[in-house]
Amino acid sequence: MLLDPPPTPVTMDSEASATEALRHALDRAAAAMKDTFQQRLSALYSTVLASPGTVLTLFIVISAVFAQQGMAFQEQIDGDVEIFLPDGASSTDLLLEVRTEWSTDLAVIYITTPNAKNPNDTTNITDEAILNEISWLEGDDRNIGGDSTSRGMDFDKDDHGRNDGVLWIISPAQVIKEINSADGRFNNSLCVHGVNNRLPVALDCELLPEGGEYAIPNQDRIDQIIEESNGAFDALIKDTNDMDPTVDSDGDGNFTNDMDGDGIWDTTAIVVGMHHDPSVTGDWADFSALLNHFQDII
């Protein structure tokens, strides 16, 4: 009687070789995928560098398509978010609190110098006298103690609009005042919140140099601030003169709207962010009353 030979036993060596072969196969597949990705990425970079204009145009077209869809979608949204929230809910109260601090109610006061209508006049918005007038309207360290119409619109910088109805102001004068007074505020803050809190000392921070006023400095300091701003004031002040009405310098077909400029800034604006409820001040019942107050200051 013949017996079948026993099956070949599976040894540890054969299992190890199979695992090793599988690992090598996976490594080769991963390396191939990596090479393919790098080749395509290199091709993309080459295309972008070779034809930047084409790629930029393509992205602009794609962005325009998405922007158009986004604008259409936005038209279907009600801006008054609170109508979707229950009355008295904490989320509703939080929204109203945020709206109190971040008002979208604006007043814009336009200011021009005589140069805007007469190029022979050389009065510049950045002249110390003009900036002082703008600063006086806004309120600064020099008129803070005045009466209701001589202390400026934003006479309380820390009240979040509860006393004067003004949350914030943006203007070239305001920016210059912030920069001029920044050194003193920085030194005091560093002393109070840095040195005294972190070191075992107790400095009298009130004895530190006060730094610049929250007011307009002299003309040399003004010129220095503007020069060191690297063109930041271009967004706040404009030179609106058209020096040659016979030339359409912007190529839009209209010869009367060019702003070639005469090198003198002649137009600016004070943008005032107002509290959404002026009645909290106790002095002005609504926006009409607050705006009339601004007019009285002017």
PDB file of C-alpha atoms in Angstrom:
ATOM      1  CA  MET A   1       0.000   0.000   0.000  1.00  0.00           C
ATOM      2  CA  LEU A   2       1.462   3.276  -1.120  1.00  0.00           C
ATOM      3  CA  LEU A   3       0.996   6.387   1.038  1.00  0.00           C
ATOM      4  CA  ASP A   4       0.973   9.970  -0.287  1.00  0.00           C
ATOM      5  CA  PRO A   5       3.984  11.956   0.854  1.00  0.00           C
ATOM      6  CA  PRO A   6       3.207  14.502   3.558  1.00  0.00           C
ATOM      7  CA  PRO A   7       2.652  18.094   2.370  1.00  0.00           C
ATOM      8  CA  THR A   8       5.609  20.422   2.477  1.00  0.00           C
ATOM      9  CA  PRO A   9       5.404  22.283   5.772  1.00  0.00           C
ATOM     10  CA  VAL A  10       5.134  26.101   5.688  1.00  0.00           C
ATOM     11  CA  THR A  11       8.235  27.430   7.332  1.00  0.00           C
ATOM     12  CA  MET A  12       8.912  30.832   8.930  1.00  0.00           C
ATOM     13  CA  ASP A  13      11.403  31.567   6.166  1.00  0.00           C
ATOM     14  CA  SER A  14       8.753  31.269   3.452  1.00  0.00           C
ATOM     15  CA  GLU A  15       6.353  33.570   5.362  1.00  0.00           C
ATOM     16  CA  ALA A  16       9.086  36.149   5.814  1.00  0.00           C
ATOM     17  CA  SER A  17       9.999  36.092   2.145  1.00  0.00           C
ATOM     18  CA  ALA A  18       6.356  36.584   1.127  1.00  0.00           C
ATOM     19  CA  THR A  19       6.014  39.560   3.492  1.00  0.00           C
ATOM     20  CA  GLU A  20       9.240  41.061   2.200  1.00  0.00           C
ATOM     21  CA  ALA A  21       8.078  40.682  -1.393  1.00  0.00           C
ATOM     22  CA  LEU A  22       4.782  42.408  -0.579  1.00  0.00           C
ATOM     23  CA  ARG A  23       6.614  45.250   1.172  1.00  0.00           C
ATOM     24  CA  HIS A  24       8.909  45.761  -1.814  1.00  0.00           C
ATOM     25  CA  ALA A  25       5.897  45.817  -4.146  1.00  0.00           C
ATOM     26  CA  LEU A  26       4.188  48.468  -2.026  1.00  0.00           C
ATOM     27  CA  ASP A  27       7.395  50.526  -1.881  1.00  0.00           C
ATOM     28  CA  ARG A  28       7.715  50.392  -5.668  1.00  0.00           C
ATOM     29  CA  ALA A  29       4.089  51.465  -6.109  1.00  0.00           C
ATOM     30  CA  ALA A  30       4.526  54.365  -3.675  1.00  0.00           C
ATOM     31  CA  ALA A  31       7.746  55.447  -5.389  1.00  0.00           C
ATOM     32  CA  ALA A  32       6.038  55.351  -8.780  1.00  0.00           C
ATOM     33  CA  MET A  33       3.136  57.480  -7.502  1.00  0.00           C
ATOM     34  CA  LYS A  34       5.578  59.949  -5.942  1.00  0.00           C
ATOM     35  CA  ASP A  35       7.561  60.245  -9.176  1.00  0.00           C
ATOM     36  CA  THR A  36       4.356  60.814 -11.160  1.00  0.00           C
ATOM     37  CA  PHE A  37       3.195  63.511  -8.727  1.00  0.00           C
ATOM     38  CA  GLN A  38       6.554  65.284  -8.794  1.00  0.00           C
ATOM     39  CA  GLN A  39       6.625  65.210 -12.595  1.00  0.00           C
ATOM     40  CA  ARG A  40       3.147  66.745 -12.806  1.00  0.00           C
ATOM     41  CA  LEU A  41       3.994  69.333 -10.152  1.00  0.00           C
ATOM     42  CA  SER A  42       7.177  70.272 -12.026  1.00  0.00           C
ATOM     43  CA  ALA A  43       5.176  70.582 -15.230  1.00  0.00           C
ATOM     44  CA  LEU A  44       2.678  72.856 -13.446  1.00  0.00           C
ATOM     45  CA  TYR A  45       5.442  75.113 -12.092  1.00  0.00           C
ATOM     46  CA  SER A  46       7.031  75.269 -15.541  1.00  0.00           C
ATOM     47  CA  THR A  47       3.701  76.295 -17.079  1.00  0.00           C
ATOM     48  CA  VAL A  48       3.099  78.986 -14.456  1.00  0.00           C
ATOM     49  CA  LEU A  49       6.595  80.429 -14.827  1.00  0.00           C
ATOM     50  CA  ALA A  50       6.507  80.287 -18.611  1.00  0.00           C
ATOM     51  CA  SER A  51       3.042  81.852 -19.025  1.00  0.00           C
ATOM     52  CA  PRO A  52       2.155  83.818 -15.881  1.00  0.00           C
ATOM     53  CA  GLY A  53      -0.262  86.061 -17.735  1.00  0.00           C
ATOM     54  CA  THR A  54      -2.312  83.144 -19.045  1.00  0.00           C
ATOM     55  CA  VAL A  55      -2.489  81.491 -15.647  1.00  0.00           C
ATOM     56  CA  LEU A  56      -3.445  84.773 -13.955  1.00  0.00           C
ATOM     57  CA  THR A  57      -6.198  85.368 -16.506  1.00  0.00           C
ATOM     58  CA  LEU A  58      -7.521  81.854 -15.945  1.00  0.00           C
ATOM     59  CA  PHE A  59      -7.667  82.344 -12.194  1.00  0.00           C
ATOM     60  CA  ILE A  60      -9.378  85.718 -12.613  1.00  0.00           C
ATOM     61  CA  VAL A  61     -12.059  84.125 -14.806  1.00  0.00           C
ATOM     62  CA  ILE A  62     -12.585  81.321 -12.295  1.00  0.00           C
ATOM     63  CA  SER A  63     -12.755  83.812  -9.413  1.00  0.00           C
ATOM     64  CA  ALA A  64     -15.274  85.934 -11.328  1.00  0.00           C
ATOM     65  CA  VAL A  65     -17.526  82.913 -11.858  1.00  0.00           C
ATOM     66  CA  PHE A  66     -17.487  82.050  -8.163  1.00  0.00           C
ATOM     67  CA  ALA A  67     -17.936  85.698  -7.184  1.00  0.00           C
ATOM     68  CA  GLN A  68     -20.988  85.999  -9.430  1.00  0.00           C
ATOM     69  CA  GLN A  69     -22.549  82.964  -7.812  1.00  0.00           C
ATOM     70  CA  GLY A  70     -21.695  84.326  -4.374  1.00  0.00           C
ATOM     71  CA  MET A  71     -23.342  87.677  -5.121  1.00  0.00           C
ATOM     72  CA  ALA A  72     -26.483  85.950  -6.340  1.00  0.00           C
ATOM     73  CA  PHE A  73     -26.551  83.881  -3.159  1.00  0.00           C
ATOM     74  CA  GLN A  74     -26.005  86.930  -0.966  1.00  0.00           C
ATOM     75  CA  GLU A  75     -29.097  88.606  -2.401  1.00  0.00           C
ATOM     76  CA  GLN A  76     -31.187  85.831  -0.862  1.00  0.00           C
ATOM     77  CA  ILE A  77     -29.874  86.475   2.661  1.00  0.00           C
ATOM     78  CA  ASP A  78     -31.677  88.753   5.092  1.00  0.00           C
ATOM     79  CA  GLY A  79     -29.135  91.047   6.720  1.00  0.00           C
ATOM     80  CA  ASP A  80     -31.076  91.229   9.997  1.00  0.00           C
ATOM     81  CA  VAL A  81     -29.748  88.038  11.537  1.00  0.00           C
ATOM     82  CA  GLU A  82     -31.735  88.451  14.738  1.00  0.00           C
ATOM     83  CA  ILE A  83     -35.011  87.585  12.967  1.00  0.00           C
ATOM     84  CA  PHE A  84     -33.781  83.992  12.874  1.00  0.00           C
ATOM     85  CA  LEU A  85     -33.037  83.922  16.621  1.00  0.00           C
ATOM     86  CA  PRO A  86     -35.561  83.478  19.457  1.00  0.00           C
ATOM     87  CA  ASP A  87     -36.383  86.498  21.600  1.00  0.00           C
ATOM     88  CA  GLY A  88     -34.502  86.551  24.867  1.00  0.00           C
ATOM     89  CA  ALA A  89     -32.046  83.838  23.839  1.00  0.00           C
ATOM     90  CA  SER A  90     -28.422  84.243  24.902  1.00  0.00           C
ATOM     91  CA  SER A  91     -27.367  84.148  21.241  1.00  0.00           C
ATOM     92  CA  THR A  92     -29.679  87.066  20.469  1.00  0.00           C
ATOM     93  CA  ASP A  93     -28.340  89.083  23.403  1.00  0.00           C
ATOM     94  CA  LEU A  94     -24.771  88.348  22.284  1.00  0.00           C
ATOM     95  CA  LEU A  95     -25.549  89.507  18.734  1.00  0.00           C
ATOM     96  CA  LEU A  96     -27.020  92.765  20.029  1.00  0.00           C
ATOM     97  CA  GLU A  97     -23.965  93.301  22.236  1.00  0.00           C
ATOM     98  CA  VAL A  98     -21.628  92.773  19.274  1.00  0.00           C
ATOM     99  CA  ARG A  99     -23.723  95.117  17.189  1.00  0.00           C
ATOM    100  CA  THR A 100     -23.395  97.707  19.959  1.00  0.00           C
ATOM    101  CA  GLU A 101     -19.599  97.554  19.795  1.00  0.00           C
ATOM    102  CA  TRP A 102     -19.310  97.179  16.013  1.00  0.00           C
ATOM    103  CA  SER A 103     -21.733  99.616  14.472  1.00  0.00           C
ATOM    104  CA  THR A 104     -22.203  99.915  10.726  1.00  0.00           C
ATOM    105  CA  ASP A 105     -23.790 103.368  11.029  1.00  0.00           C
ATOM    106  CA  LEU A 106     -21.402 105.832   9.430  1.00  0.00           C
ATOM    107  CA  ALA A 107     -21.124 109.565   8.932  1.00  0.00           C
ATOM    108  CA  VAL A 108     -18.700 110.897   6.322  1.00  0.00           C
ATOM    109  CA  ILE A 109     -17.488 114.495   6.477  1.00  0.00           C
ATOM    110  CA  TYR A 110     -15.746 115.573   3.264  1.00  0.00           C
ATOM    111  CA  ILE A 111     -13.015 118.197   3.477  1.00  0.00           C
ATOM    112  CA  THR A 112     -11.344 120.094   0.636  1.00  0.00           C
ATOM    113  CA  THR A 113      -8.728 122.812   0.513  1.00  0.00           C
ATOM    114  CA  PRO A 114      -8.943 125.804  -1.880  1.00  0.00           C
ATOM    115  CA  ASN A 115      -6.493 123.940  -4.140  1.00  0.00           C
ATOM    116  CA  ALA A 116      -9.282 121.564  -5.185  1.00  0.00           C
ATOM    117  CA  LYS A 117     -10.883 124.373  -7.205  1.00  0.00           C
ATOM    118  CA  ASN A 118      -7.902 126.636  -7.725  1.00  0.00           C
ATOM    119  CA  PRO A 119      -4.603 124.907  -8.617  1.00  0.00           C
ATOM    120  CA  ASN A 120      -2.805 128.197  -8.009  1.00  0.00           C
ATOM    121  CA  ASP A 121      -3.555 127.794  -4.302  1.00  0.00           C
ATOM    122  CA  THR A 122      -0.974 125.591  -2.581  1.00  0.00           C
ATOM    123  CA  THR A 123      -2.906 124.694   0.586  1.00  0.00           C
ATOM    124  CA  ASN A 124      -2.321 121.000   1.324  1.00  0.00           C
ATOM    125  CA  ILE A 125      -4.446 118.727   3.490  1.00  0.00           C
ATOM    126  CA  THR A 126      -1.245 117.778   5.318  1.00  0.00           C
ATOM    127  CA  ASP A 127      -0.471 121.361   6.311  1.00  0.00           C
ATOM    128  CA  GLU A 128      -0.269 121.648  10.094  1.00  0.00           C
ATOM    129  CA  ALA A 129      -3.042 124.262  10.216  1.00  0.00           C
ATOM    130  CA  ILE A 130      -5.480 122.107   8.199  1.00  0.00           C
ATOM    131  CA  LEU A 131      -4.752 118.973  10.236  1.00  0.00           C
ATOM    132  CA  ASN A 132      -5.245 120.939  13.461  1.00  0.00           C
ATOM    133  CA  GLU A 133      -8.697 122.013  12.279  1.00  0.00           C
ATOM    134  CA  ILE A 134      -9.609 118.408  11.448  1.00  0.00           C
ATOM    135  CA  SER A 135      -8.231 117.220  14.792  1.00  0.00           C
ATOM    136  CA  TRP A 136     -10.224 119.892  16.628  1.00  0.00           C
ATOM    137  CA  LEU A 137     -13.421 118.571  15.028  1.00  0.00           C
ATOM    138  CA  GLU A 138     -12.568 115.025  16.081  1.00  0.00           C
ATOM    139  CA  GLY A 139     -11.323 115.846  19.587  1.00  0.00           C
ATOM    140  CA  ASP A 140      -7.776 115.652  20.932  1.00  0.00           C
ATOM    141  CA  ASP A 141      -5.703 116.327  24.057  1.00  0.00           C
ATOM    142  CA  ARG A 142      -5.816 120.081  23.473  1.00  0.00           C
ATOM    143  CA  ASN A 143      -9.589 120.604  23.458  1.00  0.00           C
ATOM    144  CA  ILE A 144     -10.721 117.720  25.667  1.00  0.00           C
ATOM    145  CA  GLY A 145     -11.880 120.121  28.377  1.00  0.00           C
ATOM    146  CA  GLY A 146     -14.088 122.233  26.128  1.00  0.00           C
ATOM    147  CA  ASP A 147     -17.857 122.578  26.159  1.00  0.00           C
ATOM    148  CA  SER A 148     -20.243 120.391  24.152  1.00  0.00           C
ATOM    149  CA  THR A 149     -19.331 121.953  20.805  1.00  0.00           C
ATOM    150  CA  SER A 150     -15.648 122.713  21.372  1.00  0.00           C
ATOM    151  CA  ARG A 151     -14.387 119.363  22.694  1.00  0.00           C
ATOM    152  CA  GLY A 152     -14.836 117.514  19.400  1.00  0.00           C
ATOM    153  CA  MET A 153     -17.099 114.717  18.248  1.00  0.00           C
ATOM    154  CA  ASP A 154     -15.225 111.871  19.963  1.00  0.00           C
ATOM    155  CA  PHE A 155     -14.414 113.534  23.275  1.00  0.00           C
ATOM    156  CA  ASP A 156     -14.382 110.235  25.222  1.00  0.00           C
ATOM    157  CA  LYS A 157     -12.066 107.702  23.599  1.00  0.00           C
ATOM    158  CA  ASP A 158     -12.858 104.877  26.059  1.00  0.00           C
ATOM    159  CA  ASP A 159     -16.665 104.958  26.282  1.00  0.00           C
ATOM    160  CA  HIS A 160     -17.453 102.774  23.228  1.00  0.00           C
ATOM    161  CA  GLY A 161     -19.888 105.470  22.110  1.00  0.00           C
ATOM    162  CA  ARG A 162     -21.985 105.515  25.287  1.00  0.00           C
ATOM    163  CA  ASN A 163     -21.138 109.124  26.159  1.00  0.00           C
ATOM    164  CA  ASP A 164     -20.474 110.822  22.819  1.00  0.00           C
ATOM    165  CA  GLY A 165     -22.207 108.468  20.352  1.00  0.00           C
ATOM    166  CA  VAL A 166     -18.919 107.865  18.498  1.00  0.00           C
ATOM    167  CA  LEU A 167     -17.273 104.442  18.344  1.00  0.00           C
ATOM    168  CA  TRP A 168     -14.276 105.346  16.207  1.00  0.00           C
ATOM    169  CA  ILE A 169     -12.935 107.841  13.680  1.00  0.00           C
ATOM    170  CA  ILE A 170     -10.769 107.293  10.615  1.00  0.00           C
ATOM    171  CA  SER A 171      -9.003 110.262   9.023  1.00  0.00           C
ATOM    172  CA  PRO A 172      -5.457 111.378   8.210  1.00  0.00           C
ATOM    173  CA  ALA A 173      -5.437 113.546  11.336  1.00  0.00           C
ATOM    174  CA  GLN A 174      -6.518 110.608  13.499  1.00  0.00           C
ATOM    175  CA  VAL A 175      -3.754 108.388  12.103  1.00  0.00           C
ATOM    176  CA  ILE A 176      -1.129 111.069  12.729  1.00  0.00           C
ATOM    177  CA  LYS A 177      -2.385 111.567  16.304  1.00  0.00           C
ATOM    178  CA  GLU A 178      -2.219 107.823  16.977  1.00  0.00           C
ATOM    179  CA  ILE A 179       1.351 107.621  15.694  1.00  0.00           C
ATOM    180  CA  ASN A 180       2.425 110.770  17.526  1.00  0.00           C
ATOM    181  CA  SER A 181       1.150 109.478  20.884  1.00  0.00           C
ATOM    182  CA  ALA A 182       2.062 105.808  20.438  1.00  0.00           C
ATOM    183  CA  ASP A 183       5.456 106.014  22.173  1.00  0.00           C
ATOM    184  CA  GLY A 184       4.040 107.264  25.464  1.00  0.00           C
ATOM    185  CA  ARG A 185       1.224 104.705  25.514  1.00  0.00           C
ATOM    186  CA  PHE A 186       3.659 101.914  24.652  1.00  0.00           C
ATOM    187  CA  ASN A 187       6.057 102.894  27.453  1.00  0.00           C
ATOM    188  CA  ASN A 188       3.247 103.045  30.004  1.00  0.00           C
ATOM    189  CA  SER A 189       1.741  99.731  28.901  1.00  0.00           C
ATOM    190  CA  LEU A 190       5.146  98.036  29.005  1.00  0.00           C
ATOM    191  CA  CYS A 191       5.709  99.345  32.522  1.00  0.00           C
ATOM    192  CA  VAL A 192       2.268  98.431  33.895  1.00  0.00           C
ATOM    193  CA  HIS A 193       1.693  95.085  32.186  1.00  0.00           C
ATOM    194  CA  GLY A 194       5.272  94.008  31.577  1.00  0.00           C
ATOM    195  CA  VAL A 195       7.852  95.127  34.108  1.00  0.00           C
ATOM    196  CA  ASN A 196       5.636  95.417  37.196  1.00  0.00           C
ATOM    197  CA  ASN A 197       3.789  92.163  36.492  1.00  0.00           C
ATOM    198  CA  ARG A 198       6.783  90.007  35.596  1.00  0.00           C
ATOM    199  CA  LEU A 199       9.605  91.379  37.745  1.00  0.00           C
ATOM    200  CA  PRO A 200       9.827  91.793  41.542  1.00  0.00           C
ATOM    201  CA  VAL A 201       9.890  95.573  41.274  1.00  0.00           C
ATOM    202  CA  ALA A 202       7.330  98.321  41.665  1.00  0.00           C
ATOM    203  CA  LEU A 203       8.082 101.162  39.281  1.00  0.00           C
ATOM    204  CA  ASP A 204       5.997 104.312  39.347  1.00  0.00           C
ATOM    205  CA  CYS A 205       4.776 104.189  35.750  1.00  0.00           C
ATOM    206  CA  GLU A 206       3.367 107.704  36.027  1.00  0.00           C
ATOM    207  CA  LEU A 207       6.928 109.049  36.192  1.00  0.00           C
ATOM    208  CA  LEU A 208       7.821 107.711  32.740  1.00  0.00           C
ATOM    209  CA  PRO A 209       8.172 110.195  29.865  1.00  0.00           C
ATOM    210  CA  GLU A 210       4.703 110.918  28.528  1.00  0.00           C
ATOM    211  CA  GLY A 211       5.657 110.770  24.875  1.00  0.00           C
ATOM    212  CA  GLY A 212       3.793 112.716  22.224  1.00  0.00           C
ATOM    213  CA  GLU A 213       0.355 114.232  22.706  1.00  0.00           C
ATOM    214  CA  TYR A 214      -2.770 112.780  21.165  1.00  0.00           C
ATOM    215  CA  ALA A 215      -2.736 115.853  18.973  1.00  0.00           C
ATOM    216  CA  ILE A 216      -1.218 117.138  15.756  1.00  0.00           C
ATOM    217  CA  PRO A 217       2.565 117.671  16.059  1.00  0.00           C
ATOM    218  CA  ASN A 218       4.624 120.303  14.247  1.00  0.00           C
ATOM    219  CA  GLN A 219       5.063 120.315  10.470  1.00  0.00           C
ATOM    220  CA  ASP A 220       8.442 118.572  10.514  1.00  0.00           C
ATOM    221  CA  ARG A 221       7.015 115.675  12.536  1.00  0.00           C
ATOM    222  CA  ILE A 222       3.978 115.504  10.231  1.00  0.00           C
ATOM    223  CA  ASP A 223       6.196 115.293   7.165  1.00  0.00           C
ATOM    224  CA  GLN A 224       8.319 112.605   8.829  1.00  0.00           C
ATOM    225  CA  ILE A 225       5.279 110.464   9.684  1.00  0.00           C
ATOM    226  CA  ILE A 226       3.922 110.718   6.146  1.00  0.00           C
ATOM    227  CA  GLU A 227       7.299 110.013   4.560  1.00  0.00           C
ATOM    228  CA  GLU A 228       7.805 106.909   6.705  1.00  0.00           C
ATOM    229  CA  SER A 229       4.302 105.590   5.982  1.00  0.00           C
ATOM    230  CA  ASN A 230       5.346 104.229   2.557  1.00  0.00           C
ATOM    231  CA  GLY A 231       2.254 105.542   0.770  1.00  0.00           C
ATOM    232  CA  ALA A 232      -0.286 104.531   3.421  1.00  0.00           C
ATOM    233  CA  PHE A 233      -1.842 108.010   3.384  1.00  0.00           C
ATOM    234  CA  ASP A 234      -2.680 107.696  -0.326  1.00  0.00           C
ATOM    235  CA  ALA A 235      -5.857 105.857   0.676  1.00  0.00           C
ATOM    236  CA  LEU A 236      -6.934 108.684   2.989  1.00  0.00           C
ATOM    237  CA  ILE A 237      -6.027 111.807   0.997  1.00  0.00           C
ATOM    238  CA  LYS A 238      -6.484 112.554  -2.705  1.00  0.00           C
ATOM    239  CA  ASP A 239      -5.108 114.963  -5.276  1.00  0.00           C
ATOM    240  CA  THR A 240      -8.178 115.565  -7.441  1.00  0.00           C
ATOM    241  CA  ASN A 241      -6.890 118.126  -9.930  1.00  0.00           C
ATOM    242  CA  ASP A 242      -6.985 117.405 -13.660  1.00  0.00           C
ATOM    243  CA  MET A 243      -3.962 119.266 -14.971  1.00  0.00           C
ATOM    244  CA  ASP A 244      -4.770 118.873 -18.667  1.00  0.00           C
ATOM    245  CA  PRO A 245      -8.503 118.682 -19.594  1.00  0.00           C
ATOM    246  CA  THR A 246      -7.553 117.978 -23.222  1.00  0.00           C
ATOM    247  CA  VAL A 247      -5.907 114.644 -22.348  1.00  0.00           C
ATOM    248  CA  ASP A 248      -7.762 111.470 -21.355  1.00  0.00           C
ATOM    249  CA  SER A 249      -4.996 110.079 -19.158  1.00  0.00           C
ATOM    250  CA  ASP A 250      -6.989 107.133 -17.774  1.00  0.00           C
ATOM    251  CA  GLY A 251      -8.263 106.105 -21.218  1.00  0.00           C
ATOM    252  CA  ASP A 252     -11.932 105.825 -20.243  1.00  0.00           C
ATOM    253  CA  GLY A 253     -13.180 108.183 -22.978  1.00  0.00           C
ATOM    254  CA  ASN A 254     -14.020 110.945 -20.500  1.00  0.00           C
ATOM    255  CA  PHE A 255     -11.631 113.909 -20.566  1.00  0.00           C
ATOM    256  CA  THR A 256     -13.141 115.571 -17.481  1.00  0.00           C
ATOM    257  CA  ASN A 257     -12.679 112.923 -14.781  1.00  0.00           C
ATOM    258  CA  ASP A 258      -8.902 112.401 -14.822  1.00  0.00           C
ATOM    259  CA  MET A 259      -6.914 113.055 -11.671  1.00  0.00           C
ATOM    260  CA  ASP A 260      -3.456 113.755 -13.051  1.00  0.00           C
ATOM    261  CA  GLY A 261      -2.771 115.804  -9.962  1.00  0.00           C
ATOM    262  CA  ASP A 262      -0.678 118.867  -9.260  1.00  0.00           C
ATOM    263  CA  GLY A 263       1.259 117.285  -6.404  1.00  0.00           C
ATOM    264  CA  ILE A 264      -0.948 118.788  -3.683  1.00  0.00           C
ATOM    265  CA  TRP A 265      -3.375 116.711  -1.616  1.00  0.00           C
ATOM    266  CA  ASP A 266      -6.615 118.682  -1.668  1.00  0.00           C
ATOM    267  CA  THR A 267      -9.384 116.305  -0.575  1.00  0.00           C
ATOM    268  CA  THR A 268      -9.963 113.998   2.387  1.00  0.00           C
ATOM    269  CA  ALA A 269     -12.745 112.764   4.651  1.00  0.00           C
ATOM    270  CA  ILE A 270     -13.479 112.078   8.300  1.00  0.00           C
ATOM    271  CA  VAL A 271     -15.266 108.728   8.590  1.00  0.00           C
ATOM    272  CA  VAL A 272     -17.190 108.449  11.862  1.00  0.00           C
ATOM    273  CA  GLY A 273     -18.499 105.134  13.186  1.00  0.00           C
ATOM    274  CA  MET A 274     -21.551 105.922  15.312  1.00  0.00           C
ATOM    275  CA  HIS A 275     -23.233 103.956  18.088  1.00  0.00           C
ATOM    276  CA  HIS A 276     -26.276 102.127  16.711  1.00  0.00           C
ATOM    277  CA  ASP A 277     -28.452 103.737  19.411  1.00  0.00           C
ATOM    278  CA  PRO A 278     -27.472 107.384  20.036  1.00  0.00           C
ATOM    279  CA  SER A 279     -30.076 107.643  22.801  1.00  0.00           C
ATOM    280  CA  VAL A 280     -27.721 105.762  25.175  1.00  0.00           C
ATOM    281  CA  THR A 281     -25.762 109.016  25.462  1.00  0.00           C
ATOM    282  CA  GLY A 282     -28.679 110.745  27.159  1.00  0.00           C
ATOM    283  CA  ASP A 283     -28.013 113.807  25.006  1.00  0.00           C
ATOM    284  CA  TRP A 284     -29.056 112.806  21.472  1.00  0.00           C
ATOM    285  CA  ALA A 285     -32.245 110.854  20.909  1.00  0.00           C
ATOM    286  CA  ASP A 286     -31.490 109.592  17.407  1.00  0.00           C
ATOM    287  CA  PHE A 287     -29.113 109.844  14.464  1.00  0.00           C
ATOM    288  CA  SER A 288     -30.686 113.078  13.281  1.00  0.00           C
ATOM    289  CA  ALA A 289     -29.942 114.754  16.612  1.00  0.00           C
ATOM    290  CA  LEU A 290     -26.392 113.363  16.696  1.00  0.00           C
ATOM    291  CA  LEU A 291     -25.686 114.536  13.144  1.00  0.00           C
ATOM    292  CA  ASN A 292     -27.031 117.989  13.997  1.00  0.00           C
ATOM    293  CA  HIS A 293     -24.590 118.005  16.915  1.00  0.00           C
ATOM    294  CA  PHE A 294     -21.747 117.197  14.511  1.00  0.00           C
ATOM    295  CA  GLN A 295     -22.895 120.078  12.322  1.00  0.00           C
ATOM    296  CA  ASP A 296     -22.862 122.427  15.312  1.00  0.00           C
ATOM    297  CA  ILE A 297     -19.241 121.441  16.012  1.00  0.00           C
ATOM    298  CA  ILE A 298     -18.303 122.105  12.385  1.00  0.00           C
TER     299      ILE A 298
END
